[in-house]
Short mmCIF file of C-alpha atoms in Angstrom, two decimals:
data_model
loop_
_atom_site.label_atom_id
_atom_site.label_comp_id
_atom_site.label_asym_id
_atom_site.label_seq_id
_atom_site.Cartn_x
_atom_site.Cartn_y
_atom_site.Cartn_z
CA UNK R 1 49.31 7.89 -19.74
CA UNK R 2 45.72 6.75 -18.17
CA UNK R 3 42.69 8.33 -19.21
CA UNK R 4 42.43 10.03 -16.47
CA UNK R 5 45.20 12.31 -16.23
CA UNK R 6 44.47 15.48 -16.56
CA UNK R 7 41.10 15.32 -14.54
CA UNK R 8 41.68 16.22 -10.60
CA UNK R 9 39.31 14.67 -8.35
CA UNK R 10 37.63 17.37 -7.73
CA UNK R 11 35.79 17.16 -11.56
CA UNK R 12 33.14 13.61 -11.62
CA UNK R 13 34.31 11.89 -15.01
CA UNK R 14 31.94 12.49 -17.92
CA UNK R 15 30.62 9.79 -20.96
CA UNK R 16 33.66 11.17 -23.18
CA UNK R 17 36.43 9.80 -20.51
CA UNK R 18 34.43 6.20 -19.99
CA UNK R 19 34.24 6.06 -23.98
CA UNK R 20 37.88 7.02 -24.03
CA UNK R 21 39.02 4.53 -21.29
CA UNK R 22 36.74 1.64 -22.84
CA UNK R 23 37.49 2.59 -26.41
CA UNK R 24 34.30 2.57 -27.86
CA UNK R 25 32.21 5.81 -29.39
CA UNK R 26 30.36 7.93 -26.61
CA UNK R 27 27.06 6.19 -28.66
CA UNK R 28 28.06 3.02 -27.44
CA UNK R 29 28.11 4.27 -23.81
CA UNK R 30 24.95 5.89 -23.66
CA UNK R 31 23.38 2.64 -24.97
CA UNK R 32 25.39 0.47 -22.38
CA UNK R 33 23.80 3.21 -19.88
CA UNK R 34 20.48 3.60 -21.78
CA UNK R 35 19.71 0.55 -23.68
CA UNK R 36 22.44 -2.20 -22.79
CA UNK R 37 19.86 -5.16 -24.92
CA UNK R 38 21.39 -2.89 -28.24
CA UNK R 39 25.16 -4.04 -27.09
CA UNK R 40 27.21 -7.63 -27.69
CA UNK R 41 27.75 -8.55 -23.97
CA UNK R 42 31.94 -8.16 -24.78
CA UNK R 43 31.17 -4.67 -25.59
CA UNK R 44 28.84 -3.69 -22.33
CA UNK R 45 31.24 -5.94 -20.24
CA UNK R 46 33.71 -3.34 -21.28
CA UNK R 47 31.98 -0.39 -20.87
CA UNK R 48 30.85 -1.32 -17.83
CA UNK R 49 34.26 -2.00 -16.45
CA UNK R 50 34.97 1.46 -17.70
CA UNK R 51 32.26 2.79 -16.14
CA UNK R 52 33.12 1.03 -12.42
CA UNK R 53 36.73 2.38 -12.87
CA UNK R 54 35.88 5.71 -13.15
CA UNK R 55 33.05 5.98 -10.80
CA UNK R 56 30.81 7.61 -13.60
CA UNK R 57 27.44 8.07 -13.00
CA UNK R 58 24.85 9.12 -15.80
CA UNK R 59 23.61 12.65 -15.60
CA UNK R 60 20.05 12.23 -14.38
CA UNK R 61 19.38 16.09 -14.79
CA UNK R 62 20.31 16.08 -18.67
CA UNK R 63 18.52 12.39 -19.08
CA UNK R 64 15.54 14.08 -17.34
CA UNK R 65 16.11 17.10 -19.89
CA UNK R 66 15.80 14.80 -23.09
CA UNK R 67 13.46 12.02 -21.78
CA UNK R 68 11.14 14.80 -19.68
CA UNK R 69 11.17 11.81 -17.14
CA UNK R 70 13.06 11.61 -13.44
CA UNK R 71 11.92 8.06 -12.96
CA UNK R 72 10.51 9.00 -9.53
CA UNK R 73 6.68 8.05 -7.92
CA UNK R 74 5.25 10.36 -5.35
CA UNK R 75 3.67 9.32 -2.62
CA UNK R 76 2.51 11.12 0.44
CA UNK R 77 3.18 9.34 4.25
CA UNK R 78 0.65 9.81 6.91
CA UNK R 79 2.00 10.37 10.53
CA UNK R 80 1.42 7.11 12.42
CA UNK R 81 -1.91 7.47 14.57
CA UNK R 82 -1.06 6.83 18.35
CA UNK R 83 -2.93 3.77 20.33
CA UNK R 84 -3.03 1.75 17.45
CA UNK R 85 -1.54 -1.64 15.99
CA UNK R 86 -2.01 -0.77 12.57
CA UNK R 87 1.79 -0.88 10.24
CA UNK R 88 0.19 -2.44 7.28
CA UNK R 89 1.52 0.64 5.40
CA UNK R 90 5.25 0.17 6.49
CA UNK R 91 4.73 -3.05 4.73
CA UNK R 92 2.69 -1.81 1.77
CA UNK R 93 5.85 1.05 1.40
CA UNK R 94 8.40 -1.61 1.76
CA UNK R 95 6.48 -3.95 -1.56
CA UNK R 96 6.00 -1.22 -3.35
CA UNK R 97 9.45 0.34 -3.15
CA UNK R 98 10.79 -3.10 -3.51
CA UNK R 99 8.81 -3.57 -7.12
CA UNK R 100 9.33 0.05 -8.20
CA UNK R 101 13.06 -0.77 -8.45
CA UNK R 102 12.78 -3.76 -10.47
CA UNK R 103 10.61 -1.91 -12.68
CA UNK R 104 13.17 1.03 -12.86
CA UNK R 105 11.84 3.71 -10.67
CA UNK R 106 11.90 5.17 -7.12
CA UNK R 107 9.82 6.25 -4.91
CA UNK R 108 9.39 9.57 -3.11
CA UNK R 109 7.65 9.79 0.09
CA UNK R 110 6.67 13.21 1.48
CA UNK R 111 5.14 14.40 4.53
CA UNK R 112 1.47 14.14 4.90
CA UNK R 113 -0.53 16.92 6.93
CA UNK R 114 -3.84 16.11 8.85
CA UNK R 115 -4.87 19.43 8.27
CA UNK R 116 -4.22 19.53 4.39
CA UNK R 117 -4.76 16.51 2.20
CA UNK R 118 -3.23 18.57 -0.72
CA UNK R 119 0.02 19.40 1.42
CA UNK R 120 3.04 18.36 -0.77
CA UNK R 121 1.35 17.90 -4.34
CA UNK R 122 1.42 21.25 -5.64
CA UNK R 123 4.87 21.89 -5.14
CA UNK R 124 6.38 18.06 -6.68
CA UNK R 125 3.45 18.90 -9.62
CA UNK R 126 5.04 22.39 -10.43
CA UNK R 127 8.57 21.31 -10.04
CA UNK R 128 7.93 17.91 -12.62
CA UNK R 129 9.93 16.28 -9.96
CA UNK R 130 8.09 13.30 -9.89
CA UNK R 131 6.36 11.43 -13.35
CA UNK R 132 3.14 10.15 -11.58
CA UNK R 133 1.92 9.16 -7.98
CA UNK R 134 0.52 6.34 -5.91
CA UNK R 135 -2.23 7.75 -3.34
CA UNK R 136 -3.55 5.46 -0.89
CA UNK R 137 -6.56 7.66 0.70
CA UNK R 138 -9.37 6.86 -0.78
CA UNK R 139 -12.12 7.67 1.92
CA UNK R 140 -15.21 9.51 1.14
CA UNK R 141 -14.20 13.76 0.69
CA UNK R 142 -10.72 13.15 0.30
CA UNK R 143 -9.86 15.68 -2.57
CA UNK R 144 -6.19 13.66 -3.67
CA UNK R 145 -8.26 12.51 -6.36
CA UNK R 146 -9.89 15.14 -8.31
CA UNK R 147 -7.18 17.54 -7.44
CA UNK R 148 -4.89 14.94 -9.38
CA UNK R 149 -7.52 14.29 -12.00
CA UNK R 150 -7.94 17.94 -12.79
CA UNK R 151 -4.90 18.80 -13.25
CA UNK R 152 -4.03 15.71 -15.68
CA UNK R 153 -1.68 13.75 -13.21
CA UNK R 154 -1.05 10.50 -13.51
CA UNK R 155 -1.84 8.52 -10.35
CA UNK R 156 -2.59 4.57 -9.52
CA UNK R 157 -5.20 4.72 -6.46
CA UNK R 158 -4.71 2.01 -3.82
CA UNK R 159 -8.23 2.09 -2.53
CA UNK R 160 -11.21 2.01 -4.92
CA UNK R 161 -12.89 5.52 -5.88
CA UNK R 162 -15.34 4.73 -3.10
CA UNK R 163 -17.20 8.83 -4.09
CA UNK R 164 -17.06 8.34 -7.79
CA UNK R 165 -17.52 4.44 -8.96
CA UNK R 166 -17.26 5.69 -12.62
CA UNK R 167 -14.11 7.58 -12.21
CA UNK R 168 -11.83 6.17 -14.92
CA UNK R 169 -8.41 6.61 -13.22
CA UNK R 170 -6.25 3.31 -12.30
CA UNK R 171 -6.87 1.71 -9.14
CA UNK R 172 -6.14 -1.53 -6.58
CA UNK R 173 -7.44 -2.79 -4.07
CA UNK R 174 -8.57 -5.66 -1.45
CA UNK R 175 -11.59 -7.42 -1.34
CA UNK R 176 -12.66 -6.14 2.30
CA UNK R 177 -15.95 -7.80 2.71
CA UNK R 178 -14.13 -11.13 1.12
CA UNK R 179 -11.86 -10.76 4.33
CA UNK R 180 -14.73 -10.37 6.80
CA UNK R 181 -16.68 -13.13 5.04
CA UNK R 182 -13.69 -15.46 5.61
CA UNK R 183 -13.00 -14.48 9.08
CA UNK R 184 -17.16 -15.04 10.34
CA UNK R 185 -17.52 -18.28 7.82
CA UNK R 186 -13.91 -19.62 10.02
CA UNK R 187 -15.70 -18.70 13.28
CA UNK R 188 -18.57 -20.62 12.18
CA UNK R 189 -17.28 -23.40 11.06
CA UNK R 190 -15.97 -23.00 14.63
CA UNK R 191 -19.27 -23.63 15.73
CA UNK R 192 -20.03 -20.10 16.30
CA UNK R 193 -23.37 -18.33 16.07
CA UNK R 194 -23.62 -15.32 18.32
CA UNK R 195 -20.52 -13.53 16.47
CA UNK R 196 -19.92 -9.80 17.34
CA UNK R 197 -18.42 -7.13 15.02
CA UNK R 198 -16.76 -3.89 16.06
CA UNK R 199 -15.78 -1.81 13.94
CA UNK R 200 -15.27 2.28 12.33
CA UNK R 201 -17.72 4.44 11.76
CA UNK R 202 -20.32 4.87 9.43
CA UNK R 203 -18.76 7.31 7.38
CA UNK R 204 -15.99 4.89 6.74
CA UNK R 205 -16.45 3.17 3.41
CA UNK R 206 -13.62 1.22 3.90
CA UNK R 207 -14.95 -0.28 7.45
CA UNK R 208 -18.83 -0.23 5.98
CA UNK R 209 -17.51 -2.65 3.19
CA UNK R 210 -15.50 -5.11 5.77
CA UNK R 211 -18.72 -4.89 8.27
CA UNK R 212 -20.92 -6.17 5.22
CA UNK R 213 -19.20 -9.64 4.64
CA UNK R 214 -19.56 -10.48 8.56
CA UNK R 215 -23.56 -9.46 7.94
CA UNK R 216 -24.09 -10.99 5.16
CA UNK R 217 -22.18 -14.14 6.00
CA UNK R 218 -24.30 -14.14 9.01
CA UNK R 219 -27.41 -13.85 7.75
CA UNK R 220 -27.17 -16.37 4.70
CA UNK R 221 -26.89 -18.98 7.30
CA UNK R 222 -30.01 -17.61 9.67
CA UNK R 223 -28.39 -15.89 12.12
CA UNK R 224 -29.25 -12.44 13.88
CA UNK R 225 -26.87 -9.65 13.55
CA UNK R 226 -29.02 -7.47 15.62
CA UNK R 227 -27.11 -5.86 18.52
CA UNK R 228 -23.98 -7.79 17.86
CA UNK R 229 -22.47 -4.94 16.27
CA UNK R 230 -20.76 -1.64 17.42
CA UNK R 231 -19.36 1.60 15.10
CA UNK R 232 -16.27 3.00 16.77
CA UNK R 233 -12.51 4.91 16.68
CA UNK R 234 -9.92 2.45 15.43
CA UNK R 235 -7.76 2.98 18.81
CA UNK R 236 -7.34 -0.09 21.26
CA UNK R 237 -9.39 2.22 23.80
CA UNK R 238 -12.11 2.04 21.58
CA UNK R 239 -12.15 -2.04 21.25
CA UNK R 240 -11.57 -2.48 24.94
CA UNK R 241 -14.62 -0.16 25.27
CA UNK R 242 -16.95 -1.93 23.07
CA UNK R 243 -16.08 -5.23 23.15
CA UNK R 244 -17.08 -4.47 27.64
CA UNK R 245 -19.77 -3.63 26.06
CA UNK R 246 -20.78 -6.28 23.93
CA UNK R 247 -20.18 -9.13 26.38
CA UNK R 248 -22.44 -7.51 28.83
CA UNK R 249 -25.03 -6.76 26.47
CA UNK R 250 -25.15 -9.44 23.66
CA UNK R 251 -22.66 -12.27 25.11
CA UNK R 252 -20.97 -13.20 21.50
CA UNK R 253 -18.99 -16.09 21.55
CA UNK R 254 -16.76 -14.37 19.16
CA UNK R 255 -15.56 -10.97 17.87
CA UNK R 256 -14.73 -9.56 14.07
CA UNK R 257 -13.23 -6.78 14.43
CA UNK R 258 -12.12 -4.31 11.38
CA UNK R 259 -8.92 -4.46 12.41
CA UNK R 260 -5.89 -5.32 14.65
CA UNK R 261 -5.83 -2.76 16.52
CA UNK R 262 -9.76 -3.34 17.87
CA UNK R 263 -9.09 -6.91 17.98
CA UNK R 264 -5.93 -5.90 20.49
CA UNK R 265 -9.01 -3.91 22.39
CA UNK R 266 -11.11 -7.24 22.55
CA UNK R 267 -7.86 -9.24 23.91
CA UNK R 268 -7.78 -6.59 26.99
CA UNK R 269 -11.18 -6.81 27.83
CA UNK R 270 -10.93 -10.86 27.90
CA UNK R 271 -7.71 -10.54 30.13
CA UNK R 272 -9.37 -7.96 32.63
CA UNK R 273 -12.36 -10.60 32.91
CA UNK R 274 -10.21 -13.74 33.17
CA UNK R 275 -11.31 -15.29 29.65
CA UNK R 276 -8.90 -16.96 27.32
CA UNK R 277 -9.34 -15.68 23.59
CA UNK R 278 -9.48 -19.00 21.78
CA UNK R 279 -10.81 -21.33 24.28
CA UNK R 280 -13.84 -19.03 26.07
CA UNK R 281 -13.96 -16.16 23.27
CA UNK R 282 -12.93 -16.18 19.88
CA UNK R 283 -11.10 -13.30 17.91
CA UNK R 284 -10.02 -11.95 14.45
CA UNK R 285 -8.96 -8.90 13.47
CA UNK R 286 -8.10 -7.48 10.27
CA UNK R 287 -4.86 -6.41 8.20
CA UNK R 288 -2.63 -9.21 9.94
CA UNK R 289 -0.18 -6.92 11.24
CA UNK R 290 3.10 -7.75 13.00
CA UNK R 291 1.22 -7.26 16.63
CA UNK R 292 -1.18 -10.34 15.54
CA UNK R 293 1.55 -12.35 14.81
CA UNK R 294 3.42 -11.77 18.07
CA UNK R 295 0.65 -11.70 20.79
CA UNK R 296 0.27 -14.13 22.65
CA UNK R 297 -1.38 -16.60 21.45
CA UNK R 298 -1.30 -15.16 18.02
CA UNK R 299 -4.39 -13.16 16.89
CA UNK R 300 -6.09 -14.79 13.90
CA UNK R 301 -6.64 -12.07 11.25
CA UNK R 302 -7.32 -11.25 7.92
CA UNK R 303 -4.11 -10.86 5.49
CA UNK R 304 -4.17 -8.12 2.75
CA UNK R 305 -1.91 -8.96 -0.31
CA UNK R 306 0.01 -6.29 0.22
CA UNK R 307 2.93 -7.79 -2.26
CA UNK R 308 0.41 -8.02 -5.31
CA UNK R 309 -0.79 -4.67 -4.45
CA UNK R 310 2.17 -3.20 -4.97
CA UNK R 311 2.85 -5.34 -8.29
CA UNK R 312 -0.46 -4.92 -9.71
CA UNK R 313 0.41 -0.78 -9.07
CA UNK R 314 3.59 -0.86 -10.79
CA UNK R 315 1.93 -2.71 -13.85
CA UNK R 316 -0.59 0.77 -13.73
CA UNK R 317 1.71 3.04 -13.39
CA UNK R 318 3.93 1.24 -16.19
CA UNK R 319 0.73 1.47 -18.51
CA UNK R 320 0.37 5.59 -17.19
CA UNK R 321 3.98 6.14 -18.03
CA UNK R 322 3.59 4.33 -21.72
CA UNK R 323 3.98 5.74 -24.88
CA UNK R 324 0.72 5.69 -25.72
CA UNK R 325 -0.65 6.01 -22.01
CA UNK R 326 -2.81 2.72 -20.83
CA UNK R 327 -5.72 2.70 -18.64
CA UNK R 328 -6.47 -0.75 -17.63
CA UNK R 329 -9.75 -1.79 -15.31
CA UNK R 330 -9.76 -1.64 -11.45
CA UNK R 331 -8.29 -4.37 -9.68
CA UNK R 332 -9.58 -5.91 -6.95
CA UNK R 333 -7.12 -9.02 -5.15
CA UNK R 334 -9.04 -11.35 -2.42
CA UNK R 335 -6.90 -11.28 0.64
CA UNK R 336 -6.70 -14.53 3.30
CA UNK R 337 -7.06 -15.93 6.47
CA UNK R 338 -4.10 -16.19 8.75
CA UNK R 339 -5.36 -18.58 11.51
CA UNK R 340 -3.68 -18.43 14.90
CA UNK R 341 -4.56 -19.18 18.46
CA UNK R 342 -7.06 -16.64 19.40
CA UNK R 343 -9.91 -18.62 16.79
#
């Protein structure tokens, strides 16, 4: 008679059945499951088979129970912003959920709430659901931080502590004003010297750090900077604005913008006024999105490493979730320049 006689359908098979069916002890099986380096590879070859037969599937609840782990990292999902170009997340999610499994964890994404930057925290942080999260807002007043902090969560930070430069939690991030600097020394090297930048506002840290690589990049080779730039929304409304703007006002030969989505705002303007970007104006944008890629004729823009980001963030969290807990330095990856028709 098989093993499983006896069981109906109805009940999922337990350790005791697959250490029955492979005859081995139920030790054995929870090391196959567990810790399968422990096993000689006839041995896990025939749990294994055991375990495919029956359709077992560890108890995560009791492994939870013993290890006080679920294996799962919480992160929080923004609603996408309307009139933009910007998916960098989408591909930030996809790395990171990519490298998570290889490292043995999931991810959990949860709702995000304009209103409330705290929405969904509380209740994964009560109910241990998850063992640690991965925020990616950063920006200056953005409580996701402290909140964490005070409460002794473990969280990697994509985005540098731009409000507290000595905090001492985990973080990654890209070189902004490496990215700008790349784009305006390309665009010089161009032969390029009145070069316009538009991009966020002033309270952005994030768009105050890409604007200072196109100043500074300007300036270390003599050139002005003075009304060639422009603080605005990151919509494509907001680009088309400025950029009209601009080419009234300052007639740049070229555009950095802070990101795609502006950049998209600078290609509209040159359409409207019969100039081709590339040959009569010259544009980057930032974050190389899949828009850049697919406009014509391609939008030359600055690529983050989104891949390593999500690598170097595993390798974090990994130090977080260690036995004892590691805190390594901040990491800061230089990102490149995707060159394309529009420079």
């Amino acid at each position: 008679m098989s093993s499983t006689a006896g069981r109906t359908s109805a009940t999922p098979p337990t350790l005791a059945d697959v250490a029955e069916l492979a005859g081995v002890s139920r030790q054995t099986v929870s090391n196959a499951v567990n810790n399968p380096d422990l096993l000689r590879e006839d041995t896990l070859a025939r749990v294994q088979e055991a375990i495919d037969e029956l359709g077992y599937s560890p108890n995560r609840a009791a492994r939870n129970l013993r290890t006080r782990a679920s294996h799962l990292i919480g992160m929080r999902m923004n609603p996408a912003q309307e009139g933009t170009a910007n998916a960098t997340m989408d591909r930030f999610v996809h790395s990171l959920v990519e490298t998570s499994r290889e490292a043995g964890y999931h991810v959990l994404l949860f709702g995000g709430d304009h209103e409330d930057p705290l929405a969904g925290y509380d209740d994964l942080l009560r109910s241990t659901a998850v063992d640690a999260f991965v925020i990616t807002d950063t920006y200056l007043g953005n409580p996701q931080a402290s909140w964490l902090g005070a409460r002794r969560a473990p969280f990697v930070a994509f985005g540098r502590p731009w409000d507290h430069p000595d905090a001492t939690h985990p973080w990654v991030d890209v070189d902004g004003a490496a990215g700008t600097d790349l784009a305006t020394t390309h665009l010089l090297d161009r032969g390029h010297e009145r070069i316009a930048w538009i991009g966020w506002r002033k309270d952005s840290r994030i768009g105050e750090d890409r604007r200072s690589g196109w100043s500074r990049t300007l300036r270390s080779r003599g050139l002005a900077t003075t009304g060639l730039a422009s603080r605005v929304e990151d919509t494509v409304a907001s680009g088309r604005e400025a950029s009209a703007v601009l080419l009234d006002e300052a007639q740049p030969s070229a555009f950095v913008c802070a990101s795609d989505t502006l950049a998209m705002g600078v290609l509209h303007t040159l359409a409207e006024r019969g100039l081709a970007p590339g040959r009569d104006v010259a544009v980057v944008g930032f974050d190389d999105s899949q828009v850049a890629q697919v406009v014509p004729p391609g939008l030359t823009s600055v690529r983050q490493p989104l891949e390593d980001v999500a690598a170097e963030i595993v390798k974090a969290l990994e130090g977080l979730l260690g036995h004892p807990p590691y805190v390594g330095p901040g990491v800061l990856l230089e990102p490149t320049l995707a060159v394309r028709g529009s420079s």
